[in-house]
């Protein structure tokens, strides 16, 4: 995800900012930029690609400014090019801003500002905020930011400079992290501690709704207009730990970021009161003509796609086929002008998925890529694109990208259900309400992760695991088994619980744990029968069920409870404990869970 750094002090700001940006590189980015105030004017430099390209641009410039901001951008709204790189400016060139997150209502505001003759030079949502401040600047810089903040909705971390008041940086946080580094006669603002840790280990973390005014020797914080004090903490992390924000592994950091990834992916794509969903780069008229959907993916993305099949068939009454890309490539699928092709991929670079689409795209009526990496091959190849906003994922095993794919696919299923006239606005509204609840529920699940760690301790020496689920929880069983296999090297298989009697039941003994995903849904009774069949043969059961289900105690050896929600939405809550179980077992076995052997994050060879 984007990286933010700001500096105010007595030293030249540019070297500090470039240093900070390099420390934020691990977050992933596709362009970088810097803006300083010098002699009452803003100087700005931006470059596509690596930070070294930016350094090349500023090498010959005598940059004397002692206040400045810098940004690494991971494209979300608009391509990864120089025009879209931050910092952005207003019309007068006196206000400059860097931003992390999404301004949900940017489109409306942009239209309003266009009517007031504002000219925009980028496709970003960020740029509108500089222009919005410009509208109110007669009130003074601080007041103008306060007023502008009241106009926007969404998730953001913003850092702003104004050439008229070169003694201050203003920062605001809502949903995206911001931390102030408190130095002597100098202060920093950043999205993460490593960018200033070399210069100060005193950090003040901002909270949602905070707006901070940072001068060389003072920090004042207000929350929704009222002055507040925020604790200054001494950070004891090493630089490596700091990049992981104190987490032991990127994988755990990313599991913990899932609530945010989910939120970022759904935000800005619905109008709850109207029960409406929209996707910026998808043509609804084309979808109306569709009679069949074919989804293609690999690995974890395939499991997200598989879950979508159940939803789309239920909500839109359209037949959905899900294929593993490597198989589809060499088969003869029936694809015609009434077929919608959907590619699901984190990287957008998986060779099998790309190749499968090369031949099929021409035959299909319409095609959409659901991808995380903006500008990736798949995102450019198909007719439409839906970006998942998971941010960069560093751990090889997909976690938050899976969650954000599910977020996009749940929304898509409701969307196409509506387009096909099978769902009414009330149903979609209820769906949106459920989706909105998910981030909060995931956060609650993360608070209870220690109980899963204890369970992992109990089972980490096992050599085989079986995972079972039914209906939409079946793909979750596949994903749970895949996660365990990938990062603990324990042999694990996922099965449709109804298939148990056709093979895996032969494996029942006291050595193989059976993980049953069994929320109280329409098929609950059926899965309980499967559980009882294993119990009768002295098998071990770990059950995942919802909290209000008290009777599971009778059947299971261990239970992982998930929060109650409308039954279609359980998979979103099942994913978290399955990932945590795999993670803790892998860690207990001493495996480098971020880089498990033989696996690659992005498989670009066949
Ligand atoms: C590799 C990764 C998996 C990922 C799969 C598909 O196997 O290790 O985590 O699910 O590729 O990648 P994609 O980028 O297409 O989602």
Coordinates of C-alpha atoms and ligand atoms in Angstrom, one line a residue:
X1 CA 0.0 0.0 0.0
X2 CA 1.2 3.6 -0.5
X3 CA 3.9 5.0 1.7
X4 CA 3.8 8.4 3.3
X5 CA 6.7 10.4 4.8
X6 CA 6.9 14.1 5.8
X7 CA 9.7 16.1 7.5
X8 CA 9.9 19.5 9.2
X9 CA 13.0 20.7 10.9
X10 CA 16.3 22.4 10.3
X11 CA 18.0 19.9 8.0
X12 CA 17.4 19.8 4.3
X13 CA 14.2 17.8 3.9
X14 CA 14.9 16.0 0.6
X15 CA 17.5 13.5 1.9
X16 CA 15.4 12.6 4.9
X17 CA 12.4 12.1 2.7
X18 CA 14.2 9.9 0.2
X19 CA 15.6 7.9 3.1
X20 CA 12.1 7.5 4.5
X21 CA 10.7 6.5 1.1
X22 CA 13.3 3.8 0.7
X23 CA 12.4 2.4 4.1
X24 CA 8.8 2.2 2.9
X25 CA 9.7 0.3 -0.3
X26 CA 8.7 -3.0 1.2
X27 CA 5.1 -2.0 1.1
X28 CA 5.2 -2.1 -2.7
X29 CA 4.8 0.8 -5.1
X30 CA 4.8 1.8 -8.7
X31 CA 5.7 5.5 -8.6
X32 CA 7.2 8.0 -6.2
X33 CA 7.2 11.7 -5.6
X34 CA 8.4 14.5 -3.3
X35 CA 7.3 18.1 -2.6
X36 CA 9.2 20.7 -0.6
X37 CA 8.5 24.4 0.3
X38 CA 11.4 26.6 -0.5
X39 CA 11.3 30.5 -0.5
X40 CA 7.5 30.5 -0.3
X41 CA 7.1 28.2 -3.2
X42 CA 6.3 24.5 -3.7
X43 CA 8.8 22.4 -5.6
X44 CA 7.5 19.0 -6.8
X45 CA 9.2 16.1 -8.5
X46 CA 7.6 12.8 -9.4
X47 CA 8.7 9.7 -11.3
X48 CA 7.2 6.4 -12.5
X49 CA 8.8 3.2 -11.2
X50 CA 11.6 3.0 -8.6
X51 CA 12.7 5.6 -6.1
X52 CA 16.0 5.7 -7.9
X53 CA 14.2 7.3 -10.9
X54 CA 13.0 10.1 -8.6
X55 CA 16.5 10.5 -7.2
X56 CA 17.8 10.8 -10.7
X57 CA 15.4 13.7 -11.3
X58 CA 16.3 15.7 -8.2
X59 CA 20.1 15.0 -8.4
X60 CA 20.9 18.3 -10.1
X61 CA 18.4 20.4 -8.2
X62 CA 19.6 22.5 -5.3
X63 CA 16.8 21.5 -2.9
X64 CA 17.1 23.6 0.2
X65 CA 13.7 23.3 1.7
X66 CA 13.5 22.2 5.3
X67 CA 9.9 21.1 5.1
X68 CA 8.6 18.5 2.7
X69 CA 6.5 15.4 2.0
X70 CA 7.2 12.3 0.0
X71 CA 5.1 9.4 -1.3
X72 CA 5.3 6.0 -2.8
X73 CA 2.1 5.1 -4.7
X74 CA 0.5 1.8 -5.2
X75 CA -2.0 2.5 -7.9
X76 CA -5.7 2.3 -7.1
X77 CA -7.5 5.1 -9.0
X78 CA -5.7 5.5 -12.3
X79 CA -2.7 4.0 -13.9
X80 CA 0.8 3.9 -12.4
X81 CA 2.2 6.9 -14.3
X82 CA 3.8 10.2 -13.4
X83 CA 0.6 12.3 -13.8
X84 CA -1.1 10.1 -11.1
X85 CA 1.9 10.0 -8.8
X86 CA 1.7 12.0 -5.6
X87 CA 2.1 14.7 -4.4
X88 CA -0.8 16.4 -6.1
X89 CA -1.3 20.2 -6.3
X90 CA -4.3 22.5 -6.4
X91 CA -4.9 25.0 -9.3
X92 CA -2.6 27.7 -7.7
X93 CA 0.2 25.3 -7.0
X94 CA 0.2 26.6 -3.3
X95 CA -1.3 23.5 -1.8
X96 CA 0.2 20.0 -2.1
X97 CA -1.0 16.7 -0.7
X98 CA -0.1 13.0 -0.4
X99 CA -2.7 10.5 0.4
X100 CA -3.2 6.8 1.3
X101 CA -6.6 5.2 1.0
X102 CA -9.8 6.0 -0.9
X103 CA -12.0 9.1 -1.0
X104 CA -15.4 7.4 -1.5
X105 CA -17.3 10.4 -2.8
X106 CA -14.5 11.9 -4.9
X107 CA -16.5 11.6 -8.0
X108 CA -19.3 13.9 -6.8
X109 CA -16.8 16.4 -5.4
X110 CA -14.8 16.4 -8.6
X111 CA -17.9 17.2 -10.6
X112 CA -18.7 20.0 -8.3
X113 CA -15.2 21.4 -8.5
X114 CA -15.2 21.1 -12.3
X115 CA -18.3 23.3 -12.4
X116 CA -16.3 25.9 -10.4
X117 CA -13.6 25.7 -13.1
X118 CA -11.1 23.6 -11.3
X119 CA -8.7 21.9 -13.8
X120 CA -7.5 18.4 -12.9
X121 CA -4.3 16.8 -14.2
X122 CA -4.6 13.3 -12.8
X123 CA -7.2 10.5 -12.6
X124 CA -6.7 10.2 -8.8
X125 CA -9.2 10.7 -6.1
X126 CA -6.4 12.4 -4.1
X127 CA -6.1 15.5 -6.3
X128 CA -9.6 16.7 -5.6
X129 CA -8.7 17.2 -1.9
X130 CA -6.0 19.7 -2.8
X131 CA -8.6 21.6 -4.9
X132 CA -11.2 21.3 -2.1
X133 CA -8.8 23.0 0.4
X134 CA -8.1 25.7 -2.2
X135 CA -11.8 26.5 -2.1
X136 CA -11.7 27.2 1.6
X137 CA -8.2 28.7 1.9
X138 CA -9.4 32.2 2.7
X139 CA -10.3 30.7 6.1
X140 CA -6.6 30.0 6.7
X141 CA -4.8 26.7 6.1
X142 CA -5.8 24.8 9.2
X143 CA -9.5 25.8 9.0
X144 CA -9.6 25.1 5.3
X145 CA -8.3 21.5 5.9
X146 CA -10.9 21.1 8.7
X147 CA -13.7 22.2 6.5
X148 CA -12.6 20.1 3.5
X149 CA -12.3 17.0 5.7
X150 CA -15.9 17.4 6.7
X151 CA -16.9 17.1 3.0
X152 CA -15.2 13.7 2.3
X153 CA -16.1 10.2 3.1
X154 CA -13.8 7.2 3.0
X155 CA -10.6 5.9 4.4
X156 CA -7.5 8.0 4.3
X157 CA -4.2 9.2 5.6
X158 CA -3.5 12.7 4.3
X159 CA -0.5 14.9 4.6
X160 CA -0.7 18.4 3.3
X161 CA 1.5 21.5 2.9
X162 CA 0.6 25.0 2.0
X163 CA 3.2 27.5 0.7
X164 CA 1.4 30.3 2.5
X165 CA 2.2 28.7 5.9
X166 CA 5.6 27.0 5.5
X167 CA 6.0 26.4 9.2
X168 CA 3.6 23.5 9.4
X169 CA 2.5 20.1 8.1
X170 CA -1.1 19.1 8.5
X171 CA -2.0 15.5 8.7
X172 CA -5.4 13.7 9.0
X173 CA -6.2 10.0 9.6
X174 CA -9.4 8.0 9.0
X175 CA -8.8 4.3 8.6
X176 CA -5.3 4.4 7.2
X177 CA -2.3 4.5 9.5
X178 CA -0.3 7.6 10.4
X179 CA 2.4 8.0 12.9
X180 CA 4.3 11.1 14.0
X181 CA 8.0 10.7 14.8
X182 CA 9.0 13.2 17.5
X183 CA 12.5 14.4 17.2
X184 CA 14.5 17.3 18.7
X185 CA 13.8 20.5 16.8
X186 CA 12.4 18.3 14.0
X187 CA 9.3 16.1 13.5
X188 CA 8.3 13.4 11.0
X189 CA 5.0 12.1 9.8
X190 CA 4.8 8.7 8.2
X191 CA 2.6 5.7 7.4
X192 CA 5.0 3.5 9.3
X193 CA 7.8 3.7 11.8
X194 CA 10.8 2.4 9.8
X195 CA 10.9 5.6 7.7
X196 CA 12.1 7.7 10.6
X197 CA 13.4 5.1 13.2
X198 CA 17.0 6.0 12.4
X199 CA 16.4 9.6 13.5
X200 CA 14.0 9.1 16.4
X201 CA 12.4 6.3 18.2
X202 CA 9.7 8.4 19.8
X203 CA 6.4 7.8 18.0
X204 CA 2.9 9.2 18.4
X205 CA 0.2 7.0 16.6
X206 CA -2.8 9.0 15.3
X207 CA -6.3 7.6 15.7
X208 CA -9.2 7.7 13.4
X209 CA -10.7 11.2 13.1
X210 CA -7.5 12.9 14.2
X211 CA -6.1 15.9 12.5
X212 CA -2.5 16.9 13.5
X213 CA -0.7 20.2 13.0
X214 CA 3.0 19.5 13.1
X215 CA 5.6 22.3 13.4
X216 CA 9.3 21.9 14.0
X217 CA 8.9 21.7 17.8
X218 CA 5.3 21.1 18.4
X219 CA 2.5 18.7 17.6
X220 CA -1.2 19.6 18.2
X221 CA -3.9 17.0 17.7
X222 CA -7.6 17.5 17.3
X223 CA -10.2 14.8 17.0
X224 CA -13.3 16.0 15.2
X225 CA -12.6 19.5 16.2
X226 CA -11.7 18.9 19.9
X227 CA -8.2 19.0 21.2
X228 CA -6.9 15.6 22.3
X229 CA -3.6 14.3 23.6
X230 CA -2.0 11.2 22.1
X231 CA 0.6 9.2 24.0
X232 CA 4.3 9.3 22.8
X233 CA 5.8 5.8 22.8
X234 CA 9.4 4.7 22.7
X235 CA 9.8 2.2 19.9
X236 CA 12.1 -0.7 20.6
X237 CA 11.9 -2.5 17.3
X238 CA 14.8 -3.3 15.1
X239 CA 14.6 -2.0 11.5
X240 CA 13.4 -5.4 10.2
X241 CA 10.7 -5.7 12.9
X242 CA 9.6 -2.2 12.2
X243 CA 8.9 -3.0 8.5
X244 CA 6.6 -5.7 9.8
X245 CA 5.1 -3.1 12.2
X246 CA 6.2 -5.2 15.1
X247 CA 4.6 -8.5 13.7
X248 CA 6.8 -11.5 13.7
X249 CA 6.0 -12.3 10.1
X250 CA 4.5 -10.5 7.1
X251 CA 2.0 -13.3 7.0
X252 CA 0.6 -12.3 10.4
X253 CA 0.7 -8.6 9.5
X254 CA -1.3 -9.4 6.4
X255 CA -3.8 -11.6 8.2
X256 CA -4.2 -8.7 10.6
X257 CA -4.7 -6.3 7.7
X258 CA -7.7 -8.2 6.3
X259 CA -10.4 -6.2 7.9
X260 CA -8.8 -3.1 6.2
X261 CA -8.4 -4.9 2.9
X262 CA -12.0 -6.0 3.0
X263 CA -13.2 -2.5 3.8
X264 CA -11.0 -0.9 1.1
X265 CA -12.4 -3.3 -1.5
X266 CA -16.1 -2.6 -0.8
X267 CA -15.9 1.1 -0.1
X268 CA -17.0 3.5 -2.8
X269 CA -18.8 0.7 -4.6
X270 CA -22.3 0.8 -3.2
X271 CA -25.1 3.1 -2.1
X272 CA -26.6 1.3 0.9
X273 CA -29.8 3.2 1.2
X274 CA -30.7 2.6 -2.5
X275 CA -29.4 -1.0 -2.4
X276 CA -27.2 -0.2 -5.4
X277 CA -23.8 -1.5 -6.4
X278 CA -21.5 -0.1 -9.0
X279 CA -18.1 -1.0 -10.5
X280 CA -16.3 1.8 -12.3
X281 CA -14.8 -0.3 -15.1
X282 CA -17.6 -2.8 -15.8
X283 CA -20.3 -2.3 -18.4
X284 CA -23.7 -3.3 -16.9
X285 CA -25.3 -3.4 -20.4
X286 CA -22.9 -6.1 -21.4
X287 CA -23.7 -8.2 -18.3
X288 CA -27.4 -8.1 -19.1
X289 CA -26.8 -10.2 -22.2
X290 CA -24.9 -12.9 -20.3
X291 CA -26.3 -16.4 -19.9
X292 CA -23.3 -18.3 -18.5
X293 CA -20.2 -17.3 -16.5
X294 CA -16.9 -19.0 -16.6
X295 CA -14.4 -18.2 -13.8
X296 CA -10.7 -19.0 -14.2
X297 CA -8.0 -18.8 -11.6
X298 CA -5.2 -20.7 -9.8
X299 CA -4.3 -21.5 -6.2
X300 CA -6.0 -19.4 -3.5
X301 CA -7.7 -17.3 -6.1
X302 CA -9.4 -20.4 -7.5
X303 CA -10.9 -21.0 -4.0
X304 CA -12.3 -17.4 -3.9
X305 CA -13.7 -18.0 -7.4
X306 CA -15.3 -21.3 -6.3
X307 CA -17.1 -19.6 -3.5
X308 CA -18.4 -17.0 -5.9
X309 CA -20.0 -19.8 -8.0
X310 CA -22.4 -20.6 -5.2
X311 CA -23.3 -17.0 -4.7
X312 CA -23.8 -16.1 -8.3
X313 CA -25.9 -19.1 -9.1
X314 CA -28.1 -18.4 -6.0
X315 CA -28.4 -14.6 -6.6
X316 CA -28.5 -14.4 -10.4
X317 CA -29.7 -17.8 -11.5
X318 CA -26.9 -17.9 -14.1
X319 CA -24.9 -21.0 -14.5
X320 CA -21.3 -20.7 -13.3
X321 CA -18.3 -22.9 -14.2
X322 CA -15.1 -22.5 -12.3
X323 CA -11.9 -23.8 -13.9
X324 CA -8.3 -24.1 -12.8
X325 CA -6.4 -22.1 -15.5
X326 CA -3.8 -24.8 -16.2
X327 CA -6.5 -27.3 -17.1
X328 CA -8.6 -24.9 -19.0
X329 CA -5.7 -23.9 -21.2
X330 CA -5.5 -27.3 -22.8
X331 CA -9.2 -28.2 -23.0
X332 CA -12.0 -27.2 -25.4
X333 CA -14.4 -25.2 -23.4
X334 CA -17.7 -24.0 -24.8
X335 CA -17.5 -20.2 -24.7
X336 CA -19.7 -18.0 -26.8
X337 CA -21.0 -14.5 -27.0
X338 CA -23.4 -15.1 -24.2
X339 CA -20.6 -16.1 -21.9
X340 CA -18.9 -13.8 -19.4
X341 CA -15.3 -14.7 -18.5
X342 CA -14.0 -13.8 -15.1
X343 CA -10.3 -14.0 -14.2
X344 CA -9.4 -13.9 -10.5
X345 CA -5.8 -13.2 -9.7
X346 CA -3.9 -11.4 -7.0
X347 CA -0.8 -10.6 -9.1
X348 CA -2.5 -10.4 -12.5
X349 CA 0.6 -12.1 -13.9
X350 CA 0.0 -15.8 -13.4
X351 CA 1.0 -17.3 -16.7
X352 CA -1.7 -20.0 -16.8
X353 CA -4.5 -17.6 -16.2
X354 CA -3.1 -15.2 -18.8
X355 CA -2.7 -17.9 -21.4
X356 CA -6.1 -19.4 -20.8
X357 CA -7.6 -16.0 -21.5
X358 CA -5.6 -15.3 -24.7
X359 CA -7.5 -17.8 -26.6
X360 CA -10.9 -17.5 -24.9
X361 CA -11.3 -13.7 -24.7
X362 CA -12.3 -13.3 -28.4
X363 CA -14.9 -15.9 -28.2
X364 CA -16.6 -14.5 -25.1
X365 CA -19.3 -11.8 -24.9
X366 CA -17.5 -9.9 -22.2
X367 CA -14.6 -10.5 -19.8
X368 CA -13.6 -9.0 -16.5
X369 CA -10.4 -9.3 -14.5
X370 CA -10.6 -9.2 -10.7
X371 CA -7.0 -8.4 -9.8
X372 CA -5.0 -6.7 -7.0
X373 CA -2.1 -5.2 -9.0
X374 CA -3.1 -2.2 -11.0
X375 CA -1.6 -2.1 -14.4
X376 CA -0.8 -5.9 -14.3
X377 CA -1.1 -7.9 -17.5
X378 CA -4.6 -9.3 -16.7
X379 CA -5.9 -5.9 -15.7
X380 CA -5.1 -4.6 -19.1
X381 CA -6.1 -7.6 -21.1
X382 CA -9.8 -8.0 -20.6
X383 CA -12.9 -5.8 -21.3
X384 CA -13.5 -4.8 -17.7
X385 CA -11.5 -4.8 -14.4
X386 CA -12.5 -4.8 -10.8
X387 CA -9.5 -4.0 -8.5
X388 CA -9.3 -5.6 -5.1
X389 CA -7.7 -3.1 -2.8
X390 CA -5.6 -5.5 -0.6
X391 CA -2.4 -3.5 -1.1
X392 CA 0.9 -5.3 -1.6
X393 CA 1.0 -8.8 -0.2
X394 CA 4.5 -9.9 0.7
X395 CA 4.0 -13.3 2.4
X396 CA 4.0 -16.0 -0.3
X397 CA 0.8 -17.5 1.1
X398 CA -2.2 -15.4 0.0
X399 CA -4.3 -14.2 2.9
X400 CA -5.5 -10.6 2.7
X401 CA -5.7 -10.8 -1.1
X402 CA -8.0 -13.8 -0.7
X403 CA -10.2 -11.8 1.7
X404 CA -10.4 -8.9 -0.7
X405 CA -11.2 -11.2 -3.7
X406 CA -14.1 -12.5 -1.6
X407 CA -15.2 -9.0 -0.9
X408 CA -15.2 -8.1 -4.6
X409 CA -16.9 -11.3 -5.6
X410 CA -19.7 -11.0 -2.9
X411 CA -20.4 -7.5 -4.2
X412 CA -20.3 -8.8 -7.8
X413 CA -22.7 -11.6 -7.0
X414 CA -25.2 -9.1 -5.6
X415 CA -24.6 -6.7 -8.5
X416 CA -25.2 -9.3 -11.2
X417 CA -28.2 -10.6 -9.2
X418 CA -29.7 -7.2 -9.5
X419 CA -28.8 -6.7 -13.1
X420 CA -30.4 -10.0 -14.0
X421 CA -33.5 -8.8 -12.1
X422 CA -33.4 -11.7 -9.7
X423 CA -32.8 -9.6 -6.5
X424 CA -34.6 -6.6 -5.3
X425 CA -33.0 -3.5 -3.7
X426 CA -34.0 -4.6 -0.3
X427 CA -32.1 -7.9 -0.6
X428 CA -29.0 -6.1 -1.9
X429 CA -29.3 -3.5 0.9
X430 CA -29.3 -6.4 3.4
X431 CA -26.3 -7.9 1.6
X432 CA -24.4 -4.6 1.8
X433 CA -25.3 -4.3 5.5
X434 CA -23.8 -7.8 6.1
X435 CA -20.6 -6.9 4.1
X436 CA -20.2 -3.7 6.1
X437 CA -20.3 -5.8 9.3
X438 CA -17.5 -8.1 8.2
X439 CA -14.4 -5.8 9.0
X440 CA -15.6 -5.2 12.6
X441 CA -16.2 -9.0 13.0
X442 CA -12.8 -9.9 11.6
X443 CA -11.2 -7.4 14.1
X444 CA -13.0 -9.2 16.9
X445 CA -11.7 -12.6 15.6
X446 CA -8.2 -11.3 15.6
X447 CA -8.5 -10.4 19.2
X448 CA -9.2 -14.0 20.0
X449 CA -6.3 -15.4 18.0
X450 CA -4.5 -16.8 21.1
X451 CA -7.1 -19.6 21.5
X452 CA -6.2 -20.7 17.9
X453 CA -2.5 -20.6 18.8
X454 CA -3.2 -22.9 21.7
X455 CA -5.1 -25.3 19.4
X456 CA -2.2 -25.2 17.0
X457 CA 0.1 -26.3 19.8
X458 CA -2.1 -29.3 20.4
X459 CA -2.1 -30.4 16.7
X460 CA 1.2 -29.3 15.3
X461 CA 2.8 -32.7 15.4
X462 CA 0.1 -34.4 13.2
X463 CA 1.2 -35.5 9.8
X464 CA -2.1 -35.4 7.9
X465 CA -5.3 -33.3 8.1
X466 CA -8.6 -33.5 6.4
X467 CA -10.8 -30.4 5.9
X468 CA -14.5 -30.7 5.2
X469 CA -17.2 -28.2 4.2
X470 CA -20.5 -28.2 2.3
X471 CA -21.9 -25.7 -0.2
X472 CA -20.2 -22.3 0.0
X473 CA -18.1 -23.6 2.9
X474 CA -16.6 -26.3 0.7
X475 CA -14.1 -23.9 -1.0
X476 CA -13.1 -22.7 2.4
X477 CA -12.2 -26.3 3.3
X478 CA -10.1 -26.4 0.2
X479 CA -8.4 -23.1 1.1
X480 CA -7.9 -24.2 4.8
X481 CA -6.1 -27.4 3.6
X482 CA -4.1 -25.4 1.0
X483 CA -2.9 -22.9 3.6
X484 CA -1.8 -25.7 6.0
X485 CA 0.0 -27.6 3.3
X486 CA 1.8 -24.4 2.0
X487 CA 3.2 -23.1 5.3
X488 CA 3.4 -26.1 7.6
X489 CA 4.4 -28.9 5.1
X490 CA 1.7 -31.1 6.7
X491 CA -0.3 -33.1 4.2
X492 CA -3.8 -31.8 4.1
X493 CA -6.8 -32.4 1.8
X494 CA -10.1 -30.5 1.5
X495 CA -13.3 -32.3 0.7
X496 CA -16.9 -31.7 0.1
X497 CA -18.3 -33.3 3.2
X498 CA -20.8 -35.2 1.2
X499 CA -17.9 -37.0 -0.5
X500 CA -16.6 -38.3 2.8
X501 CA -18.2 -41.6 2.4
X502 CA -16.7 -42.0 -1.1
X503 CA -13.1 -42.3 0.1
X504 CA -11.7 -40.2 3.0
X505 CA -13.7 -42.1 5.6
X506 CA -11.3 -44.9 5.1
X507 CA -8.6 -42.7 6.7
X508 CA -10.4 -42.2 10.0
X509 CA -8.2 -43.1 13.0
X510 CA -7.0 -41.3 16.0
X511 CA -4.0 -39.7 14.1
X512 CA -5.8 -37.6 11.5
X513 CA -7.6 -34.5 12.7
X514 CA -10.8 -33.7 10.8
X515 CA -11.6 -30.0 10.5
X516 CA -15.3 -29.5 9.9
X517 CA -16.6 -26.2 8.8
X518 CA -20.1 -26.4 10.2
X519 CA -21.9 -23.1 10.7
X520 CA -25.6 -23.2 11.4
X521 CA -26.9 -23.0 7.9
X522 CA -29.4 -24.9 5.8
X523 CA -27.0 -27.8 5.5
X524 CA -26.0 -27.9 9.1
X525 CA -27.9 -31.1 9.9
X526 CA -26.1 -32.9 7.0
X527 CA -22.7 -31.9 8.2
X528 CA -23.5 -33.0 11.7
X529 CA -24.3 -36.4 10.4
X530 CA -20.8 -36.5 8.7
X531 CA -19.2 -35.4 12.0
X532 CA -21.1 -38.2 13.9
X533 CA -19.9 -40.8 11.4
X534 CA -16.4 -39.9 12.1
X535 CA -16.9 -39.7 15.8
X536 CA -18.5 -43.2 15.8
X537 CA -15.1 -44.4 14.3
X538 CA -13.1 -42.6 17.1
X539 CA -11.9 -39.9 14.8
X540 CA -10.8 -36.4 16.0
X541 CA -13.0 -33.5 15.2
X542 CA -12.1 -29.8 15.1
X543 CA -15.2 -27.9 14.3
X544 CA -15.7 -24.3 13.2
X545 CA -19.1 -23.1 14.0
X546 CA -21.0 -20.0 15.0
X547 CA -20.9 -18.8 18.5
X548 CA -24.6 -19.3 19.3
X549 CA -24.4 -23.0 18.4
X550 CA -24.2 -24.6 21.8
X551 CA -24.8 -28.2 20.7
X552 CA -21.5 -28.6 18.8
X553 CA -19.8 -29.4 22.2
X554 CA -21.5 -32.8 22.1
X555 CA -19.7 -33.8 18.9
X556 CA -16.4 -32.0 18.6
X557 CA -13.0 -32.4 20.4
X558 CA -12.2 -28.8 19.8
X559 CA -14.3 -25.9 18.6
X560 CA -13.4 -22.6 16.9
X561 CA -16.3 -20.2 17.2
X562 CA -17.0 -17.6 14.7
X563 CA -19.5 -14.7 15.0
X564 CA -23.1 -15.1 14.0
X565 CA -24.2 -13.6 10.7
X566 CA -26.6 -14.3 7.8
X567 CA -25.7 -17.7 6.6
X568 CA -24.3 -16.7 3.1
X569 CA -21.6 -14.6 4.8
X570 CA -20.1 -17.3 7.1
X571 CA -17.2 -18.0 4.6
X572 CA -15.8 -14.5 5.2
X573 CA -15.5 -15.4 8.9
X574 CA -14.3 -19.0 8.4
X575 CA -11.3 -17.9 6.4
X576 CA -9.6 -16.1 9.3
X577 CA -9.4 -19.0 11.8
X578 CA -8.3 -21.3 9.0
X579 CA -5.4 -19.0 8.1
X580 CA -4.5 -18.5 11.8
X581 CA -4.5 -22.3 12.4
X582 CA -2.1 -22.8 9.5
X583 CA 0.0 -19.9 10.5
X584 CA 0.5 -21.0 14.1
X585 CA 1.2 -24.6 13.2
X586 CA 3.8 -23.4 10.6
X587 CA 5.4 -21.2 13.2
X588 CA 5.5 -23.9 15.8
X589 CA 7.2 -26.2 13.4
X590 CA 9.9 -23.5 12.9
X591 CA 9.0 -22.9 9.2
X592 CA 9.7 -19.6 7.5
X593 CA 6.0 -19.0 6.9
X594 CA 6.7 -15.9 4.8
X595 CA 8.8 -17.8 2.3
X596 CA 7.8 -21.5 2.4
X597 CA 10.1 -23.8 0.4
X598 CA 9.6 -24.2 -3.4
X599 CA 6.6 -21.8 -3.6
X600 CA 6.5 -18.5 -5.4
X601 CA 4.3 -15.5 -4.9
X602 CA 3.7 -15.0 -8.5
X603 CA 3.9 -18.0 -10.9
X604 CA 5.0 -16.6 -14.2
X605 CA 6.2 -19.8 -15.8
X606 CA 4.2 -22.8 -16.7
Ligands
LIG1 C1 0.9 -18.8 -6.3 C2 0.8 -18.2 -5.0 C3 -0.6 -18.3 -4.4 C4 -1.6 -17.8 -5.4 C5 -1.5 -18.4 -6.8 C6 -2.3 -17.7 -7.8 O1 0.7 -20.2 -6.2 O2 1.7 -18.8 -4.1 O3 -0.7 -17.6 -3.2 O4 -2.9 -18.0 -4.9 O5 -0.1 -18.3 -7.2 O6 -1.8 -16.4 -8.0 P1 -2.6 -15.1 -8.5 O7 -1.6 -14.0 -8.4 O8 -3.0 -15.4 -9.9 O9 -3.7 -15.0 -7.6

